[in-house]
Amino acid sequence: MKTFNVNIVTPDGPVLDTTVELLSARAQSGDLGIMAGHVPMVAPLQIGVVRLVTGGKQSELVAISGGFLEVRPDQVTILAQAAEKAENIDLSRAQEAQRRAEQRLQDNQDNVDFKRAELALRRAINRINASQGNL
Amino acid sequence: MASLRDIQTRITSTKKTSQITKAMQMVSASKLNRAEMNAKSFVPYMDKIQEVVASIALGSKDVKHPMLVSRPVKKTGYLVITSDRGLAGAYNSSILRSVYKRIQERHTSKDEYVVIAIGRVGRDFFRIRGIDAIESVTGLPDQPSFADVKEIVRKTVDLFSEGAYDELYMYYSHFVNAIQQDVTAKKVLPLTDIQASGGRLSSYEFEPSAEEILEVLLPQYAESLIYGALLDGKASEHAARMTAMQNATDNAKELIRTLTLQYNRARQAAITQEITEIVGGAAALE
């Protein structure tokens, strides 16, 4: 199968640079599957898990928060504010973050903080999902 | 002339000071290394985002976004990046002098501008002059990660979108090399000077639409501009502190040298005097 190059970069540095056959990501308009030779495209991503497939097998999961995807014929770049490979995620820390965010959601009625806590919760859940491998 | 003991005390204390400055110099040198690495790892992200922004904003002429439009300027925002601690030579003062001069030249009343301060020195500088920063952050780590500064950076961009100011300049120290840092003023918002890097623009399909992508992309772009300046500023800070401490150590060495010379002279004078006294005493007995 034809392969293409995937780059995931964050402000804190590159997270991943690899060659894959298929990439699947959750864009704001819905799930996207990208294979080699895709039309050049730009799409904003949701907080979600990016799945990379090589040799017919799932090879890597990466938790992404806030960013977008840029597709070129031979190259896909994901620009995210934060990205973490599933194997590097500290599960207990993510669970702790989830607990904190839920706590804040419960005792906070202020609108701005509410939104922030909700986002934090979604990020935490996303990281837990990625590290446990369920999508 | 100072007594032997006085000189000795001064030598000891100067030595101790020089040990401290030497240690601080070495600490700053290693921090500078890390800061440079951080700045380097940020480059691919910045390049990429710039490329995409340029190709969308310049590629399709009909896209509109509030961040791309210059509106009449009623209020100007100044984002000032300084350090939390001093002992960094002219690092802070040159930034602050440049901002303050600019503010006094351009504005006649306090209603025309607001200040956002990153770093304690900057915040206090403006507070003393009766300008309270509308937002400020202190206590940033020496190697800030994006998560550390996300709050302030987002807030700064949001304030522009909400209309708290109509243009935003940032003042920071640009790291040229270990001995040179230049105060830089940069217009962040509105994003009027987006340039195509490399010249080759790719034409993309937009999913769902160019407008909606800009909605996500432009704030992220502005945020990364600020984050980039912050990393740059941190590198400069460590470099400036390193140089300042290097100078302090050199000065201390020089001082110790002169003091040691003085000490030896005083010691010899004392010995000579003693001998003369003894000889004088012996001669008086004969």
Coordinates of C-alpha atoms in Angstrom, one line a residue:
Chain A
M1 CA 0.0 0.0 0.0
K2 CA 1.1 3.5 -0.6
T3 CA 2.3 5.4 2.4
F4 CA 2.7 9.0 3.3
N5 CA 4.5 11.1 5.9
V6 CA 2.8 12.3 9.0
N7 CA 4.1 15.1 11.2
I8 CA 2.6 16.2 14.5
V9 CA 4.0 19.4 15.8
T10 CA 3.2 21.5 18.9
P11 CA 4.6 24.7 20.3
D12 CA 6.7 22.6 22.6
G13 CA 8.3 20.7 19.8
P14 CA 7.6 17.9 17.3
V15 CA 5.7 15.0 18.8
L16 CA 5.7 12.5 16.0
D17 CA 7.3 12.1 12.5
T18 CA 6.4 8.8 10.8
T19 CA 5.2 7.1 7.7
V20 CA 1.8 5.6 7.6
E21 CA -0.9 4.1 5.3
L22 CA -3.9 5.6 6.8
L23 CA -4.6 8.4 9.2
S24 CA -7.9 8.9 10.9
A25 CA -8.8 12.1 12.8
R26 CA -11.9 13.8 14.2
A27 CA -12.3 17.1 12.4
Q28 CA -14.9 19.7 13.5
S29 CA -17.1 18.6 10.6
G30 CA -16.8 14.9 11.4
D31 CA -14.4 12.0 11.2
L32 CA -11.8 12.1 8.4
G33 CA -9.8 9.2 7.0
I34 CA -6.8 10.2 4.9
M35 CA -4.7 8.0 2.7
A36 CA -1.8 8.7 0.3
G37 CA -2.7 11.0 -2.6
H38 CA -5.5 12.9 -0.8
V39 CA -6.3 16.4 -2.2
P40 CA -4.6 19.2 -0.4
M41 CA -6.9 20.2 2.4
V42 CA -7.0 22.1 5.7
A43 CA -9.5 21.2 8.5
P44 CA -9.7 22.2 12.1
L45 CA -9.7 19.3 14.6
Q46 CA -11.8 18.6 17.6
I47 CA -10.3 17.4 20.9
G48 CA -9.8 13.8 20.0
V49 CA -7.7 10.9 19.2
V50 CA -5.7 10.6 15.9
R51 CA -5.3 7.0 14.8
L52 CA -2.4 6.0 12.5
V53 CA -2.4 2.7 10.6
T54 CA 0.7 1.0 9.1
G55 CA 0.8 -2.4 7.4
G56 CA -2.9 -3.0 8.0
K57 CA -2.4 -2.8 11.8
Q58 CA -3.1 0.1 14.1
S59 CA 0.3 1.4 15.0
E60 CA -0.2 4.5 17.0
L61 CA -2.8 6.6 18.9
V62 CA -2.1 10.3 19.7
A63 CA -4.3 12.4 21.8
I64 CA -4.7 15.9 20.3
S65 CA -6.2 19.0 21.7
G66 CA -6.9 22.1 19.7
G67 CA -5.4 22.4 16.3
F68 CA -5.8 21.6 12.7
L69 CA -4.8 19.2 10.0
E70 CA -3.0 20.2 6.8
V71 CA -3.0 17.7 4.0
R72 CA -0.6 17.8 1.0
P73 CA -0.1 15.1 -1.6
D74 CA 2.9 13.5 0.1
Q75 CA 2.7 15.0 3.6
V76 CA 0.2 15.4 6.4
T77 CA 0.9 17.9 9.2
I78 CA -1.1 18.2 12.4
L79 CA -0.6 21.5 14.2
A80 CA -1.9 21.1 17.7
Q81 CA -1.6 23.1 20.9
A82 CA -1.0 19.9 22.7
A83 CA -0.4 16.4 21.6
E84 CA 0.6 13.2 23.4
K85 CA 1.3 9.7 22.2
A86 CA -0.9 7.2 23.9
E87 CA 2.1 5.3 25.4
N88 CA 3.4 8.5 27.0
I89 CA 0.2 9.5 28.7
D90 CA 0.3 9.3 32.4
L91 CA -3.1 7.6 33.1
S92 CA -3.3 8.4 36.8
R93 CA -2.5 12.1 36.1
A94 CA -5.2 12.1 33.4
Q95 CA -7.7 10.6 35.8
E96 CA -6.8 13.1 38.4
A97 CA -7.3 15.9 35.9
Q98 CA -10.7 14.4 35.0
R99 CA -11.7 14.3 38.7
R100 CA -10.6 17.9 39.2
A101 CA -12.5 19.1 36.2
E102 CA -15.7 17.3 37.2
Q103 CA -15.3 18.9 40.7
R104 CA -15.0 22.3 39.2
L105 CA -18.0 21.8 36.9
Q106 CA -20.1 20.9 39.9
D107 CA -19.3 23.8 42.1
N108 CA -18.9 26.5 39.6
Q109 CA -21.7 28.4 38.1
D110 CA -19.6 31.2 36.5
N111 CA -19.9 31.0 32.7
V112 CA -16.4 31.5 31.7
D113 CA -14.9 29.1 34.2
F114 CA -17.6 26.6 33.3
K115 CA -16.5 26.5 29.7
R116 CA -12.9 26.2 30.7
A117 CA -13.6 23.3 33.1
E118 CA -15.7 21.6 30.4
L119 CA -12.8 21.8 28.0
A120 CA -10.4 20.5 30.6
L121 CA -12.7 17.6 31.2
R122 CA -12.9 16.8 27.6
R123 CA -9.2 16.9 27.3
A124 CA -8.8 14.6 30.3
I125 CA -11.3 12.1 29.0
N126 CA -9.7 12.2 25.6
R127 CA -6.3 11.4 27.1
I128 CA -7.7 8.5 29.1
N129 CA -9.4 7.1 26.0
A130 CA -6.2 7.4 24.0
S131 CA -4.2 5.6 26.7
Q132 CA -6.7 2.9 27.1
G133 CA -7.1 2.4 23.4
N134 CA -10.8 2.9 23.1
L135 CA -12.1 5.3 20.6
Chain B
M1 CA 45.4 54.0 54.9
A2 CA 43.2 51.0 55.7
S3 CA 44.5 48.6 58.2
L4 CA 45.7 45.1 57.2
R5 CA 42.7 43.6 58.8
D6 CA 40.2 45.9 56.9
I7 CA 41.8 45.0 53.6
Q8 CA 41.8 41.3 54.5
T9 CA 38.0 41.5 55.3
R10 CA 37.3 43.2 52.0
I11 CA 39.2 40.6 50.0
T12 CA 37.4 37.8 51.7
S13 CA 34.0 39.3 51.1
T14 CA 34.7 40.2 47.5
K15 CA 35.9 36.6 47.0
K16 CA 32.6 35.3 48.3
T17 CA 30.6 37.6 46.1
S18 CA 32.6 36.5 43.1
Q19 CA 31.9 32.9 43.9
I20 CA 28.2 33.7 43.9
T21 CA 28.2 35.6 40.7
K22 CA 30.3 32.9 39.1
A23 CA 27.8 30.3 40.1
M24 CA 24.9 32.4 38.8
Q25 CA 26.8 32.8 35.6
M26 CA 27.1 29.1 35.1
V27 CA 23.5 28.5 36.0
S28 CA 22.4 31.1 33.5
A29 CA 24.6 29.5 30.9
S30 CA 22.9 26.2 31.2
K31 CA 19.5 27.8 31.3
L32 CA 20.4 29.6 28.1
N33 CA 21.2 26.3 26.5
R34 CA 17.8 24.9 27.4
A35 CA 16.1 28.1 26.3
E36 CA 17.8 28.0 23.0
M37 CA 16.7 24.4 22.5
N38 CA 13.1 25.3 23.4
A39 CA 13.2 28.2 20.9
K40 CA 14.5 25.8 18.3
S41 CA 11.9 23.2 18.8
F42 CA 9.2 25.8 18.4
V43 CA 10.5 26.8 15.0
P44 CA 8.9 24.0 13.0
Y45 CA 5.5 24.7 14.5
M46 CA 5.8 28.5 13.8
D47 CA 7.0 27.9 10.2
K48 CA 4.1 25.6 9.5
I49 CA 1.4 27.7 10.9
Q50 CA 2.7 30.7 9.1
E51 CA 2.7 28.9 5.9
V52 CA -0.9 27.7 6.3
V53 CA -2.1 31.1 7.4
A54 CA -0.4 32.8 4.5
S55 CA -1.8 30.5 2.0
I56 CA -5.3 30.8 3.3
A57 CA -5.3 34.5 4.0
L58 CA -3.5 35.5 0.8
G59 CA -4.8 32.7 -1.4
S60 CA -8.4 33.5 -1.2
K61 CA -9.1 37.2 -1.5
D62 CA -12.7 37.1 -0.3
V63 CA -12.1 35.8 3.2
K64 CA -12.9 38.2 6.0
H65 CA -12.0 37.9 9.6
P66 CA -12.0 40.5 12.4
M67 CA -8.3 39.8 13.1
L68 CA -7.3 40.6 9.6
V69 CA -9.1 44.0 9.5
S70 CA -7.5 47.2 10.7
R71 CA -10.1 49.2 12.6
P72 CA -9.8 52.8 13.7
V73 CA -7.5 52.9 16.6
K74 CA -9.1 54.2 19.8
K75 CA -7.0 52.2 22.2
T76 CA -3.6 50.6 21.8
G77 CA -2.5 47.5 23.7
Y78 CA 1.1 47.0 24.8
L79 CA 2.3 43.6 25.7
V80 CA 5.5 44.0 27.6
I81 CA 7.7 40.9 28.2
T82 CA 10.2 41.3 31.0
S83 CA 11.7 39.0 33.6
D84 CA 10.7 38.4 37.2
R85 CA 14.1 39.0 38.7
G86 CA 16.8 41.5 38.2
L87 CA 20.5 41.0 38.0
A88 CA 20.3 40.7 34.3
G89 CA 22.2 43.8 33.3
A90 CA 20.2 46.2 31.1
Y91 CA 17.8 43.5 30.0
N92 CA 14.7 44.9 31.7
S93 CA 15.5 48.6 31.7
S94 CA 16.2 48.7 27.9
I95 CA 12.8 47.1 27.1
L96 CA 10.9 49.3 29.6
R97 CA 12.7 52.5 28.5
S98 CA 11.7 51.8 24.9
V99 CA 8.0 51.1 25.7
Y100 CA 7.7 54.0 28.0
K101 CA 9.2 56.4 25.5
R102 CA 6.9 55.1 22.8
I103 CA 3.9 55.5 25.1
Q104 CA 4.8 59.0 26.0
E105 CA 5.4 60.0 22.4
R106 CA 2.2 58.5 21.1
H107 CA -0.4 59.1 23.8
T108 CA -1.6 62.1 25.6
S109 CA -4.1 60.5 28.0
K110 CA -4.2 57.2 29.8
D111 CA -7.5 56.3 28.1
E112 CA -5.6 55.7 24.9
Y113 CA -3.6 52.7 25.9
V114 CA -3.5 49.6 28.1
V115 CA -0.6 47.6 29.3
I116 CA -0.3 43.8 29.6
A117 CA 2.7 42.8 31.7
I118 CA 4.5 39.6 31.6
G119 CA 7.1 39.5 34.4
R120 CA 7.3 41.2 37.7
V121 CA 9.8 43.9 36.8
G122 CA 7.6 45.2 34.0
R123 CA 4.4 45.1 36.2
D124 CA 6.1 47.0 39.0
F125 CA 7.6 49.5 36.6
F126 CA 4.2 50.5 35.3
R127 CA 2.5 50.4 38.7
I128 CA 5.0 52.9 40.1
R129 CA 4.1 55.2 37.2
G130 CA 0.4 54.9 38.0
I131 CA -0.4 52.6 35.1
D132 CA -2.0 49.4 36.3
A133 CA -1.5 46.5 33.9
I134 CA -4.9 45.1 32.9
E135 CA -3.4 41.6 32.8
S136 CA -0.2 40.4 34.3
V137 CA 1.6 37.2 34.8
T138 CA 4.5 36.7 37.1
G139 CA 6.4 33.6 38.2
L140 CA 6.7 32.0 34.9
P141 CA 9.2 29.1 34.9
D142 CA 12.6 29.5 33.2
Q143 CA 11.6 27.1 30.5
P144 CA 7.9 27.9 30.0
S145 CA 5.9 25.3 28.1
F146 CA 3.0 26.3 26.0
A147 CA 0.6 25.1 28.7
D148 CA 2.2 27.5 31.2
V149 CA 1.4 30.6 29.1
K150 CA -1.8 29.5 27.4
E151 CA -4.0 31.5 29.8
I152 CA -2.3 34.9 29.4
V153 CA -1.8 34.4 25.7
R154 CA -5.4 33.5 25.0
K155 CA -6.6 36.3 27.2
T156 CA -4.5 38.8 25.2
V157 CA -5.9 37.6 21.9
D158 CA -9.5 37.5 23.3
L159 CA -9.2 41.1 24.6
F160 CA -8.5 42.2 21.1
S161 CA -11.5 40.3 19.7
E162 CA -13.7 41.8 22.4
G163 CA -12.5 45.3 21.4
A164 CA -10.6 46.1 24.6
Y165 CA -8.0 47.5 22.2
D166 CA -7.8 48.0 18.5
E167 CA -4.1 47.1 17.9
L168 CA -1.6 45.2 19.9
Y169 CA 2.1 45.7 20.0
M170 CA 4.5 43.5 21.9
Y171 CA 7.9 44.6 23.3
Y172 CA 10.4 42.0 24.0
S173 CA 14.1 41.3 23.7
H174 CA 15.1 39.4 20.6
F175 CA 17.9 37.0 21.1
V176 CA 20.6 37.5 18.5
N177 CA 23.5 35.7 20.2
A178 CA 24.9 35.3 23.7
I179 CA 26.2 38.8 23.8
Q180 CA 23.7 40.6 21.7
Q181 CA 20.0 41.1 22.4
D182 CA 17.9 43.7 20.7
V183 CA 14.7 45.3 22.0
T184 CA 12.1 44.5 19.5
A185 CA 8.6 46.1 19.0
K186 CA 6.3 44.0 16.9
K187 CA 2.7 44.6 15.9
V188 CA 0.8 41.4 16.6
L189 CA -2.8 42.4 16.0
P190 CA -4.5 43.0 13.6
L191 CA -2.6 40.5 11.5
T192 CA -1.9 42.8 8.6
D193 CA 1.6 41.8 7.6
I194 CA 1.2 38.1 6.8
Q195 CA 3.9 37.2 4.4
A196 CA 4.2 34.1 2.3
S197 CA 7.4 32.3 3.4
G198 CA 9.1 30.5 0.5
G199 CA 6.8 32.1 -2.0
R200 CA 5.0 28.9 -3.1
L201 CA 1.4 28.9 -2.0
S202 CA -0.5 25.7 -2.0
S203 CA -4.2 25.8 -2.8
Y204 CA -6.2 23.9 -0.4
E205 CA -9.7 22.6 0.0
F206 CA -11.3 23.8 3.1
E207 CA -13.3 21.6 5.4
P208 CA -15.9 23.0 6.2
S209 CA -15.0 26.5 4.9
A210 CA -12.2 29.0 4.8
E211 CA -14.0 31.3 7.2
E212 CA -14.4 28.6 9.8
I213 CA -10.9 27.6 9.5
L214 CA -9.6 31.1 10.0
E215 CA -11.8 31.2 13.1
V216 CA -9.6 28.5 14.6
L217 CA -6.4 29.3 12.8
L218 CA -5.9 33.0 13.4
P219 CA -6.2 33.0 17.2
Q220 CA -3.9 30.1 17.3
Y221 CA -1.5 31.9 15.0
A222 CA -1.6 35.1 17.1
E223 CA -1.1 33.0 20.2
S224 CA 1.9 31.3 18.8
L225 CA 3.4 34.7 17.8
I226 CA 3.2 35.8 21.4
Y227 CA 4.6 32.4 22.7
G228 CA 7.5 32.7 20.2
A229 CA 8.3 36.1 21.5
L230 CA 8.2 34.8 25.1
L231 CA 10.6 32.0 24.3
D232 CA 12.8 34.5 22.6
G233 CA 12.6 36.8 25.6
K234 CA 13.5 34.0 28.0
A235 CA 16.6 33.1 25.9
S236 CA 17.6 36.8 26.0
E237 CA 17.0 37.0 29.7
H238 CA 19.3 34.1 30.4
A239 CA 21.9 35.5 28.0
A240 CA 21.8 38.9 29.5
R241 CA 22.1 37.5 33.0
M242 CA 25.0 35.4 32.0
T243 CA 26.8 38.4 30.6
A244 CA 26.0 40.5 33.6
M245 CA 27.3 37.9 36.0
Q246 CA 30.4 37.3 33.8
N247 CA 31.1 41.1 34.1
A248 CA 30.5 41.0 37.8
T249 CA 32.9 38.1 38.3
D250 CA 35.5 39.9 36.2
N251 CA 35.1 43.1 38.2
A252 CA 35.4 41.2 41.4
K253 CA 38.6 39.6 40.2
E254 CA 40.0 42.9 39.3
L255 CA 39.0 44.3 42.7
I256 CA 40.6 41.4 44.5
R257 CA 43.8 42.0 42.5
T258 CA 44.1 45.7 43.6
L259 CA 43.2 44.8 47.1
T260 CA 45.8 42.1 47.3
L261 CA 48.4 44.6 46.0
Q262 CA 47.3 47.1 48.7
Y263 CA 47.4 44.4 51.3
N264 CA 50.9 43.4 50.4
R265 CA 52.1 47.0 50.4
A266 CA 50.6 47.6 53.8
R267 CA 52.1 44.4 55.1
Q268 CA 55.6 45.4 53.8
A269 CA 55.2 48.9 55.2
A270 CA 54.4 47.4 58.5
I271 CA 57.4 45.1 58.4
T272 CA 59.7 47.9 57.3
Q273 CA 58.4 50.1 60.1
E274 CA 59.0 47.4 62.6
I275 CA 62.6 46.9 61.5
T276 CA 63.2 50.6 61.6
E277 CA 61.8 50.7 65.1
I278 CA 64.0 47.8 66.2
V279 CA 67.1 49.2 64.6
G280 CA 66.3 52.6 66.0
G281 CA 65.8 51.2 69.4
A282 CA 69.2 49.2 69.2
A283 CA 71.0 52.3 68.0
A284 CA 69.6 54.3 70.9
L285 CA 71.1 51.8 73.4
E286 CA 74.7 52.1 72.0

